[in-house]
């Protein structure tokens, strides 16, 4: 089931979206069960206890990269956007159980920290982790005006980061999280001073397409690269589709 909600500004939070999608998917699930089929419902963001394993494995990959690297780097903190809860549950549990032991800081782009602490706790309990979410992840509010709604400062930030570093953030998830992180660093310098921080970019670049009209005046002399229809796909290069 693919659910597309047009003009979702009226949806105040991801919790409302969650309830809508859960209701619709449960209706479809019951329909398929009555037909003798065996459906498996994947929740918003893949954020259930099974999906959490994806980012537990990601922590193992980070640990392996650090062990094979030559720089001797060790991260003290991990920062990531939080939109449905599965990513932060996996990262925080993986870091807590493994050798990394980095503190996970989540910047929520929808809903409030209390909601995500509770939701993350449910995912951890589903894995019988035996740990309190408050002990392994710090969740801060970075939703600003609301889910997928941006201030001028946030959009300028996304543009400035791209120009300065070549790293393209999106305005819905990673952009808001990075913006919240740097604001917190400016307001609480002692909290971050001397610490090595890993920012996990979780994607979401397609969110930029919805902001073209708002971003265009900010990029000024940047030009859009169009790939002509005549360009064929060959050996993995060329057009995306």
XYZ file of N, CA and C in Angstrom:
723
model
N 0.848 -1.183 0.000
C 0.000 0.000 0.000
C 0.881 1.229 0.000
N 0.690 2.108 -0.990
C 1.385 3.377 -1.031
C 0.379 4.465 -0.708
N 0.632 5.225 0.349
C -0.283 6.274 0.758
C 0.326 7.623 0.444
N -0.384 8.443 -0.314
C 0.091 9.786 -0.626
C -0.943 10.769 -0.124
N -0.572 11.638 0.775
C -1.484 12.644 1.305
C -1.116 13.977 0.686
N -1.990 14.497 -0.160
C -1.709 15.760 -0.833
C -1.963 16.921 0.109
N -1.019 17.901 0.082
C -1.149 19.099 0.905
C -1.375 18.740 2.363
N -0.348 18.162 2.983
C -0.501 17.640 4.351
C -0.163 18.676 5.415
N -0.239 19.994 5.071
C 0.053 21.027 6.057
C -0.903 20.954 7.249
N -2.108 20.425 7.001
C -3.088 20.364 8.078
C -2.755 19.272 9.081
N -1.853 18.376 8.721
C -1.465 17.324 9.654
C -0.466 17.907 10.644
N -0.846 18.015 11.873
C -0.054 18.719 12.865
C 1.215 17.970 13.253
N 1.237 16.666 13.110
C 2.391 15.918 13.581
C 2.475 14.588 12.874
N 3.652 13.960 12.994
C 3.806 12.638 12.400
C 2.950 11.610 13.127
N 2.551 11.920 14.358
C 1.677 11.005 15.097
C 0.337 10.863 14.378
N -0.186 11.974 13.838
C -1.437 11.926 13.091
C -1.262 11.120 11.808
N -0.139 11.357 11.112
C 0.145 10.593 9.902
C 0.248 9.112 10.240
N 0.904 8.819 11.362
C 1.069 7.436 11.798
C -0.282 6.760 11.999
N -1.209 7.457 12.670
C -2.514 6.870 12.945
C -3.299 6.644 11.650
N -3.189 7.574 10.710
C -3.900 7.428 9.443
C -3.372 6.223 8.670
N -2.048 6.158 8.542
C -1.461 5.051 7.780
C -1.694 3.715 8.482
N -1.625 3.705 9.803
C -1.855 2.452 10.536
C -3.278 1.951 10.330
N -4.242 2.871 10.359
C -5.638 2.492 10.142
C -5.840 1.922 8.739
N -5.301 2.613 7.741
C -5.479 2.166 6.360
C -4.771 0.834 6.102
N -3.564 0.703 6.624
C -2.841 -0.547 6.391
C -3.482 -1.713 7.127
N -4.054 -1.452 8.299
C -4.740 -2.524 9.020
C -5.993 -2.976 8.277
N -6.696 -2.013 7.657
C -7.873 -2.369 6.851
C -7.447 -3.266 5.690
N -6.362 -2.864 5.025
C -5.868 -3.661 3.902
C -5.363 -5.019 4.371
N -4.700 -5.039 5.531
C -4.198 -6.302 6.077
C -5.345 -7.281 6.321
N -6.413 -6.797 6.964
C -7.554 -7.664 7.252
C -8.198 -8.168 5.963
N -8.260 -7.314 4.968
C -8.833 -7.705 3.683
C -8.026 -8.834 3.051
N -6.695 -8.695 3.080
C -5.822 -9.703 2.485
C -5.861 -11.015 3.267
N -5.954 -10.906 4.601
C -6.041 -12.110 5.423
C -7.309 -12.905 5.101
N -8.408 -12.184 4.894
C -9.671 -12.851 4.562
C -9.591 -13.544 3.205
N -8.680 -13.043 2.348
C -8.491 -13.652 1.029
C -7.512 -14.826 1.081
N -7.039 -15.131 2.299
C -6.115 -16.239 2.449
C -4.669 -15.895 2.169
N -4.344 -14.610 2.089
C -2.969 -14.198 1.817
C -2.249 -13.898 3.130
N -0.938 -13.655 3.054
C -0.132 -13.470 4.269
C 0.605 -12.133 4.209
N -0.078 -11.030 4.479
C 0.552 -9.708 4.384
C 1.467 -9.407 5.571
N 2.456 -8.578 5.330
C 3.306 -8.078 6.412
C 3.309 -6.558 6.307
N 2.869 -5.896 7.352
C 2.738 -4.440 7.333
C 4.038 -3.794 7.805
N 4.605 -2.965 6.951
C 5.798 -2.197 7.312
C 5.338 -0.823 7.778
N 5.655 -0.421 9.006
C 5.163 0.854 9.528
C 5.896 2.046 8.919
N 5.434 3.230 9.245
C 6.065 4.471 8.780
C 7.564 4.445 9.103
N 8.374 4.689 8.089
C 9.820 4.717 8.305
C 10.442 3.356 8.558
N 9.654 2.289 8.433
C 10.180 0.974 8.787
C 10.516 0.875 10.261
N 9.891 1.745 11.060
C 10.254 1.859 12.477
C 9.470 0.908 13.362
N 9.856 -0.360 13.280
C 9.407 -1.334 14.272
C 10.637 -2.020 14.843
N 10.433 -2.947 15.735
C 11.585 -3.565 16.404
C 12.489 -4.301 15.425
N 11.913 -4.912 14.399
C 12.732 -5.600 13.403
C 13.536 -4.598 12.585
N 12.878 -3.518 12.164
C 13.566 -2.497 11.379
C 14.706 -1.840 12.136
N 14.600 -1.830 13.459
C 15.645 -1.240 14.295
C 17.002 -1.907 14.067
N 16.980 -3.194 13.697
C 18.236 -3.926 13.480
C 19.086 -3.314 12.374
N 18.445 -2.603 11.445
C 19.216 -1.989 10.367
C 20.278 -1.034 10.892
N 19.913 -0.227 11.880
C 20.881 0.737 12.414
C 21.722 0.168 13.544
N 21.308 -0.943 14.107
C 22.227 -1.676 14.995
C 23.392 -2.195 14.155
N 23.068 -2.701 12.965
C 24.103 -3.167 12.036
C 24.957 -2.001 11.542
N 24.339 -0.826 11.383
C 25.089 0.351 10.943
C 26.173 0.719 11.952
N 25.859 0.575 13.227
C 26.863 0.846 14.265
C 28.031 -0.134 14.147
N 27.716 -1.404 13.869
C 28.785 -2.398 13.686
C 29.674 -2.009 12.509
N 29.075 -1.498 11.445
C 29.845 -1.067 10.280
C 30.734 0.126 10.625
N 30.202 1.068 11.403
C 31.002 2.222 11.837
C 32.186 1.758 12.678
N 31.929 0.823 13.581
C 33.013 0.294 14.427
C 34.096 -0.368 13.572
N 33.687 -1.130 12.566
C 34.656 -1.791 11.681
C 35.475 -0.778 10.904
N 34.845 0.280 10.435
C 35.569 1.308 9.706
C 36.585 2.021 10.597
N 36.205 2.257 11.830
C 37.126 2.906 12.767
C 38.315 2.000 13.087
N 38.051 0.708 13.194
C 39.126 -0.239 13.515
C 40.124 -0.390 12.372
N 39.628 -0.303 11.132
C 40.516 -0.478 9.972
C 41.128 0.827 9.504
N 40.667 1.944 10.026
C 41.220 3.238 9.633
C 42.583 3.471 10.251
N 43.279 4.443 9.699
C 44.639 4.731 10.176
C 44.700 5.964 11.069
N 43.566 6.662 11.190
C 43.593 7.909 11.940
C 43.397 7.762 13.430
N 42.999 6.593 13.880
C 42.774 6.399 15.303
C 41.636 7.254 15.844
N 40.630 7.522 15.012
C 39.513 8.368 15.419
C 38.544 7.584 16.295
N 38.039 8.253 17.322
C 36.991 7.668 18.162
C 35.935 8.742 18.393
N 34.711 8.432 18.044
C 33.644 9.408 18.188
C 33.062 9.388 19.597
N 32.842 10.595 20.114
C 32.224 10.732 21.431
C 30.707 10.830 21.333
N 30.241 11.388 20.212
C 28.817 11.637 20.043
C 28.378 11.313 18.619
N 27.121 10.903 18.487
C 26.489 10.704 17.187
C 25.254 11.588 17.140
N 25.114 12.342 16.048
C 23.958 13.218 15.875
C 23.175 12.764 14.647
N 21.848 12.740 14.757
C 21.021 12.265 13.652
C 19.639 12.897 13.753
N 18.965 12.992 12.604
C 17.581 13.460 12.599
C 16.659 12.350 13.083
N 15.530 12.746 13.651
C 14.543 11.769 14.126
C 13.186 12.122 13.545
N 12.645 11.202 12.721
C 11.347 11.448 12.116
C 10.312 10.382 12.407
N 10.787 9.171 12.741
C 9.835 8.105 13.092
C 10.309 7.250 14.273
N 11.592 7.281 14.595
C 12.071 6.624 15.809
C 12.961 5.423 15.620
N 12.856 4.740 14.490
C 13.631 3.517 14.302
C 15.121 3.746 14.213
N 15.519 4.822 13.544
C 16.952 5.116 13.388
C 17.608 5.361 14.725
N 16.984 6.187 15.564
C 17.622 6.509 16.846
C 17.610 5.317 17.791
N 16.585 4.476 17.681
C 16.557 3.275 18.527
C 17.712 2.359 18.171
N 17.943 2.147 16.875
C 19.020 1.266 16.450
C 20.391 1.822 16.746
N 20.604 3.099 16.441
C 21.911 3.718 16.686
C 22.247 3.736 18.174
N 21.282 4.135 18.993
C 21.565 4.259 20.426
C 21.785 2.901 21.075
N 20.962 1.901 20.698
C 21.137 0.565 21.277
C 22.430 -0.068 20.782
N 22.720 0.072 19.475
C 23.955 -0.490 18.933
C 25.189 0.111 19.568
N 25.175 1.428 19.761
C 26.318 2.096 20.380
C 26.471 1.690 21.841
N 25.342 1.545 22.524
C 25.363 1.183 23.942
C 25.849 -0.247 24.137
N 25.443 -1.155 23.252
C 25.837 -2.559 23.383
C 27.247 -2.829 22.869
N 27.681 -2.060 21.860
C 28.951 -2.333 21.206
C 30.128 -1.651 21.872
N 31.193 -1.501 21.104
C 32.416 -0.884 21.630
C 32.448 0.620 21.427
N 31.548 1.146 20.597
C 31.589 2.571 20.271
C 31.298 3.435 21.489
N 30.208 3.124 22.186
C 29.816 3.838 23.409
C 29.650 5.337 23.200
N 29.299 5.750 21.990
C 29.075 7.164 21.724
C 27.655 7.530 22.131
N 27.490 8.718 22.659
C 26.165 9.193 23.046
C 25.403 9.633 21.803
N 24.187 9.179 21.648
C 23.377 9.531 20.483
C 22.500 10.742 20.826
N 22.558 11.744 19.957
C 21.745 12.951 20.095
C 20.789 13.007 18.912
N 19.508 12.980 19.188
C 18.504 12.992 18.128
C 17.806 14.345 18.099
N 17.697 14.913 16.910
C 16.973 16.174 16.739
C 15.675 15.861 16.001
N 14.569 15.944 16.732
C 13.278 15.539 16.170
C 12.753 16.607 15.214
N 12.277 16.175 14.054
C 11.780 17.094 13.035
C 10.256 17.114 13.015
N 9.646 16.373 13.899
C 8.197 16.346 14.048
C 7.906 15.793 15.433
N 6.759 16.126 15.956
C 6.401 15.696 17.314
C 7.410 16.214 18.339
N 7.231 15.818 19.567
C 8.046 16.316 20.663
C 8.912 15.200 21.245
N 9.982 15.572 21.961
C 10.866 14.552 22.533
C 10.153 13.501 23.364
N 9.161 13.905 24.164
C 8.473 12.927 25.018
C 7.837 11.818 24.187
N 7.233 12.183 23.045
C 6.634 11.179 22.173
C 7.692 10.196 21.680
N 8.843 10.727 21.253
C 9.876 9.854 20.695
C 10.584 9.032 21.775
N 10.709 9.565 22.976
C 11.240 8.742 24.066
C 10.334 7.531 24.300
N 9.025 7.775 24.318
C 8.071 6.687 24.548
C 8.080 5.701 23.381
N 8.095 6.222 22.142
C 8.057 5.332 20.986
C 9.335 4.498 20.897
N 10.467 5.158 21.147
C 11.744 4.443 21.138
C 11.775 3.373 22.214
N 11.201 3.679 23.371
C 11.148 2.698 24.446
C 10.364 1.470 24.019
N 9.280 1.679 23.267
C 8.504 0.550 22.776
C 9.305 -0.335 21.841
N 10.137 0.289 20.995
C 10.990 -0.486 20.092
C 12.046 -1.265 20.875
N 12.621 -0.618 21.875
C 13.633 -1.290 22.705
C 13.017 -2.449 23.482
N 11.815 -2.235 24.007
C 11.142 -3.299 24.750
C 10.804 -4.468 23.828
N 10.488 -4.135 22.570
C 10.195 -5.192 21.607
C 11.388 -6.078 21.330
N 12.587 -5.560 21.597
C 13.821 -6.332 21.429
C 14.317 -6.902 22.763
N 13.522 -6.684 23.819
C 13.932 -7.123 25.169
C 15.310 -6.580 25.523
N 15.523 -5.306 25.195
C 16.842 -4.697 25.399
C 17.148 -4.453 26.869
N 16.122 -4.243 27.682
C 16.339 -4.022 29.105
C 17.035 -2.718 29.422
N 16.743 -1.682 28.637
C 17.392 -0.393 28.846
C 16.357 0.710 28.681
N 16.545 1.799 29.424
C 15.657 2.953 29.349
C 16.124 3.871 28.230
N 15.202 4.277 27.364
C 15.573 5.130 26.236
C 16.228 6.427 26.696
N 15.809 6.956 27.840
C 16.395 8.203 28.351
C 17.881 8.045 28.669
N 18.314 6.812 28.929
C 19.704 6.583 29.316
C 20.651 6.485 28.119
N 20.114 6.214 26.924
C 21.014 5.953 25.800
C 20.842 6.929 24.634
N 19.846 7.812 24.710
C 19.679 8.798 23.640
C 19.166 10.102 24.230
N 19.677 11.193 23.694
C 19.220 12.529 24.086
C 18.421 13.102 22.923
N 17.149 13.398 23.142
C 16.282 13.871 22.068
C 15.939 15.344 22.289
N 16.193 16.155 21.275
C 15.894 17.572 21.331
C 14.942 17.953 20.200
N 14.152 18.981 20.451
C 13.161 19.417 19.474
C 13.817 20.312 18.427
N 13.656 19.924 17.159
C 14.203 20.740 16.078
C 13.196 20.877 14.937
N 11.904 20.750 15.251
C 10.898 20.781 14.190
C 10.591 22.191 13.717
N 10.966 23.205 14.511
C 10.745 24.578 14.089
C 9.275 24.875 13.889
N 8.912 25.347 12.695
C 7.525 25.707 12.400
C 6.626 24.485 12.245
N 7.218 23.325 12.032
C 6.444 22.113 11.858
C 7.077 21.188 10.849
N 6.518 19.999 10.730
C 7.069 18.993 9.830
C 7.063 19.484 8.390
N 8.247 19.490 7.769
C 8.429 19.882 6.363
C 8.111 21.353 6.104
N 7.998 22.149 7.164
C 7.785 23.587 7.018
C 9.064 24.288 7.491
N 9.585 25.202 6.678
C 10.896 25.779 6.963
C 10.873 27.288 7.152
N 11.780 27.746 8.006
C 12.032 29.181 8.128
C 13.063 29.583 7.073
N 13.188 30.878 6.842
C 14.206 31.373 5.910
C 15.597 30.994 6.384
N 15.796 31.025 7.702
C 17.101 30.680 8.257
C 17.474 29.238 7.966
N 16.518 28.333 8.067
C 16.797 26.922 7.793
C 17.150 26.696 6.326
N 16.422 27.328 5.421
C 16.697 27.163 3.994
C 18.041 27.776 3.621
N 18.356 28.932 4.196
C 19.667 29.549 3.951
C 20.786 28.662 4.486
N 20.522 28.003 5.595
C 21.508 27.099 6.182
C 21.808 25.936 5.249
N 20.757 25.328 4.688
C 20.943 24.220 3.745
C 21.776 24.676 2.551
N 21.482 25.865 2.038
C 22.225 26.417 0.898
C 23.674 26.697 1.266
N 23.901 27.289 2.434
C 25.261 27.645 2.856
C 26.129 26.408 3.086
N 25.552 25.360 3.673
C 26.305 24.124 3.902
C 26.710 23.501 2.568
N 25.793 23.505 1.608
C 26.094 22.943 0.291
C 27.211 23.722 -0.386
N 27.167 25.051 -0.286
C 28.182 25.893 -0.926
C 29.540 25.746 -0.261
N 29.550 25.592 1.064
C 30.811 25.554 1.803
C 31.467 24.180 1.813
N 30.654 23.120 1.775
C 31.210 21.776 1.972
C 30.929 20.807 0.827
N 29.944 21.100 -0.005
C 29.535 20.151 -1.032
C 28.590 19.096 -0.509
N 28.266 19.150 0.772
C 27.318 18.206 1.374
C 25.911 18.786 1.238
N 25.034 18.053 0.556
C 23.671 18.531 0.328
C 22.749 17.950 1.400
N 22.231 18.824 2.230
C 21.252 18.432 3.236
C 19.854 18.639 2.661
N 18.870 18.062 3.293
C 17.504 18.298 2.832
C 16.776 19.147 3.867
N 15.728 19.869 3.472
C 15.058 20.785 4.394
C 14.109 20.124 5.383
N 13.828 18.828 5.205
C 12.845 18.166 6.053
C 13.497 17.424 7.221
N 14.594 16.727 6.962
C 15.223 15.873 7.972
C 16.639 16.329 8.344
N 17.611 15.981 7.502
C 19.018 16.236 7.851
C 19.307 17.722 8.020
N 18.652 18.568 7.226
C 18.881 20.006 7.340
C 18.446 20.546 8.687
N 17.267 20.132 9.123
C 16.777 20.601 10.427
C 17.626 20.061 11.568
N 18.086 18.819 11.427
C 18.911 18.227 12.481
C 20.262 18.932 12.584
N 20.911 19.173 11.444
C 22.206 19.858 11.457
C 22.060 21.295 11.951
N 20.970 21.933 11.554
C 20.695 23.303 12.010
C 20.517 23.326 13.527
N 19.770 22.354 14.046
C 19.576 22.268 15.487
C 20.868 21.958 16.224
N 21.694 21.094 15.635
C 22.971 20.735 16.252
C 23.881 21.956 16.385
N 24.040 22.711 15.301
C 24.932 23.865 15.342
C 24.395 24.963 16.254
N 23.079 25.112 16.301
C 22.505 26.071 17.244
C 22.779 25.660 18.682
N 22.659 24.365 18.965
C 22.920 23.879 20.318
C 24.395 24.037 20.677
N 25.270 23.827 19.694
C 26.704 24.026 19.933
C 27.019 25.479 20.248
N 26.307 26.395 19.571
C 26.535 27.818 19.811
C 25.992 28.253 21.169
N 24.861 27.662 21.560
C 24.232 28.043 22.824
C 24.838 27.333 24.026
N 25.380 26.131 23.801
C 25.962 25.338 24.895
C 27.360 24.842 24.519
N 28.305 25.760 24.335
C 29.630 25.355 23.860
C 30.356 24.383 24.784
N 30.163 24.501 26.073
C 30.844 23.615 27.021
C 30.401 22.169 26.858
N 29.155 21.983 26.457
C 28.592 20.650 26.274
C 29.308 19.896 25.150
N 29.785 20.633 24.127
C 30.371 20.012 22.948
C 31.886 20.221 22.833
N 32.427 21.064 23.651
C 33.842 21.431 23.528
C 34.768 20.212 23.612
N 35.643 20.072 22.605
C 36.641 19.016 22.599
C 36.121 17.637 22.222
N 34.849 17.533 21.844
C 34.263 16.227 21.540
C 34.260 15.969 20.030
N 34.463 14.716 19.660
C 34.429 14.324 18.248
C 33.012 13.831 17.927
N 32.384 14.485 16.958
C 30.975 14.251 16.671
C 30.801 13.667 15.269
N 30.032 12.591 15.183
C 29.680 11.994 13.907
C 28.239 12.355 13.588
N 28.035 13.079 12.483
C 26.687 13.401 12.028
C 26.272 12.366 10.987
N 25.189 11.658 11.236
C 24.715 10.626 10.318
C 23.682 11.234 9.379
N 24.044 11.306 8.108
C 23.153 11.854 7.073
C 22.247 10.721 6.596
N 20.957 10.822 6.914
C 20.030 9.732 6.615
C 19.270 9.919 5.304
N 19.713 10.876 4.491
C 19.074 11.060 3.194
C 17.923 12.037 3.242
N 16.943 11.811 2.379
C 15.805 12.717 2.314
C 15.960 13.822 1.288
N 16.909 13.666 0.359
C 17.188 14.733 -0.602
C 15.990 15.063 -1.488
N 15.097 14.106 -1.685
C 13.927 14.386 -2.509
C 13.052 15.480 -1.903
N 13.243 15.765 -0.623
C 12.511 16.857 0.010
C 12.852 18.211 -0.572
N 13.988 18.303 -1.269
C 14.373 19.566 -1.893
C 13.461 19.929 -3.059
N 12.927 18.921 -3.729
C 12.109 19.194 -4.904
C 10.868 20.015 -4.543
N 10.356 19.808 -3.359
C 9.163 20.540 -2.930
C 9.486 21.979 -2.551
N 10.797 22.281 -2.442
C 11.220 23.617 -1.995
C 11.899 24.405 -3.113
N 11.726 23.977 -4.358
C 12.415 24.624 -5.473
C 12.105 26.115 -5.528
N 10.843 26.489 -5.418
C 10.464 27.899 -5.511
C 11.056 28.720 -4.371
N 11.175 28.109 -3.182
C 11.739 28.820 -2.044
C 13.260 28.887 -2.101
N 13.882 27.879 -2.693
C 15.342 27.841 -2.757
C 15.905 28.670 -3.914
N 15.151 28.783 -5.002
C 15.653 29.446 -6.209
C 16.217 30.839 -5.958
N 15.530 31.722 -5.207
C 16.085 33.060 -4.985
C 17.371 33.056 -4.158
N 17.594 31.982 -3.410
C 18.746 31.913 -2.519
C 20.013 31.446 -3.234
N 19.855 30.635 -4.252
C 21.034 30.079 -4.922
C 21.568 30.998 -6.008
N 20.784 31.985 -6.425
C 21.206 33.042 -7.352
C 21.824 32.505 -8.627
N 23.159 32.518 -8.683
C 23.825 32.175 -9.950
C 24.032 30.677 -10.145
N 23.465 29.853 -9.268
C 23.564 28.416 -9.489
C 22.696 28.045 -10.686
N 23.095 27.035 -11.400
C 22.308 26.600 -12.553
C 21.856 25.164 -12.362
N 20.740 24.852 -12.969
C 20.173 23.518 -12.868
C 20.728 22.643 -13.987
N 21.164 21.442 -13.635
C 21.693 20.526 -14.628
C 20.575 19.601 -15.091
N 20.210 19.732 -16.346
C 19.181 18.876 -16.924
C 19.832 17.838 -17.826
N 19.353 16.629 -17.745
C 19.838 15.553 -18.602
C 18.816 15.333 -19.707
N 19.229 15.522 -20.942
C 18.311 15.429 -22.066
C 17.783 14.005 -22.218
N 16.558 13.917 -22.704
C 15.922 12.618 -22.870
C 16.701 11.691 -23.797
N 17.511 12.282 -24.675
C 18.250 11.465 -25.633
C 19.449 10.760 -25.008
N 19.817 11.167 -23.782
C 20.977 10.553 -23.131
C 20.601 9.159 -22.648
N 21.269 8.123 -23.139
C 20.899 6.745 -22.757
C 21.516 6.340 -21.424
N 20.934 5.348 -20.816
C 21.548 4.735 -19.635
C 22.569 3.729 -20.118
N 23.767 3.811 -19.576
C 24.817 2.901 -20.019
C 25.790 2.636 -18.863
N 25.953 1.362 -18.551
C 26.912 0.946 -17.522
C 26.727 1.718 -16.219
N 25.484 1.908 -15.839
C 25.217 2.540 -14.561
C 25.369 4.050 -14.564
N 25.586 4.669 -15.717
C 25.722 6.110 -15.775
C 24.571 6.695 -16.587
N 24.438 7.992 -16.537
C 23.386 8.647 -17.309
C 22.207 8.979 -16.432
N 21.019 8.837 -16.962
C 19.821 9.234 -16.228
C 19.537 8.285 -15.070
N 18.850 8.827 -14.064
C 18.489 8.005 -12.908
C 17.417 7.005 -13.280
N 16.486 7.401 -14.143
C 15.365 6.528 -14.465
C 15.299 6.276 -15.954
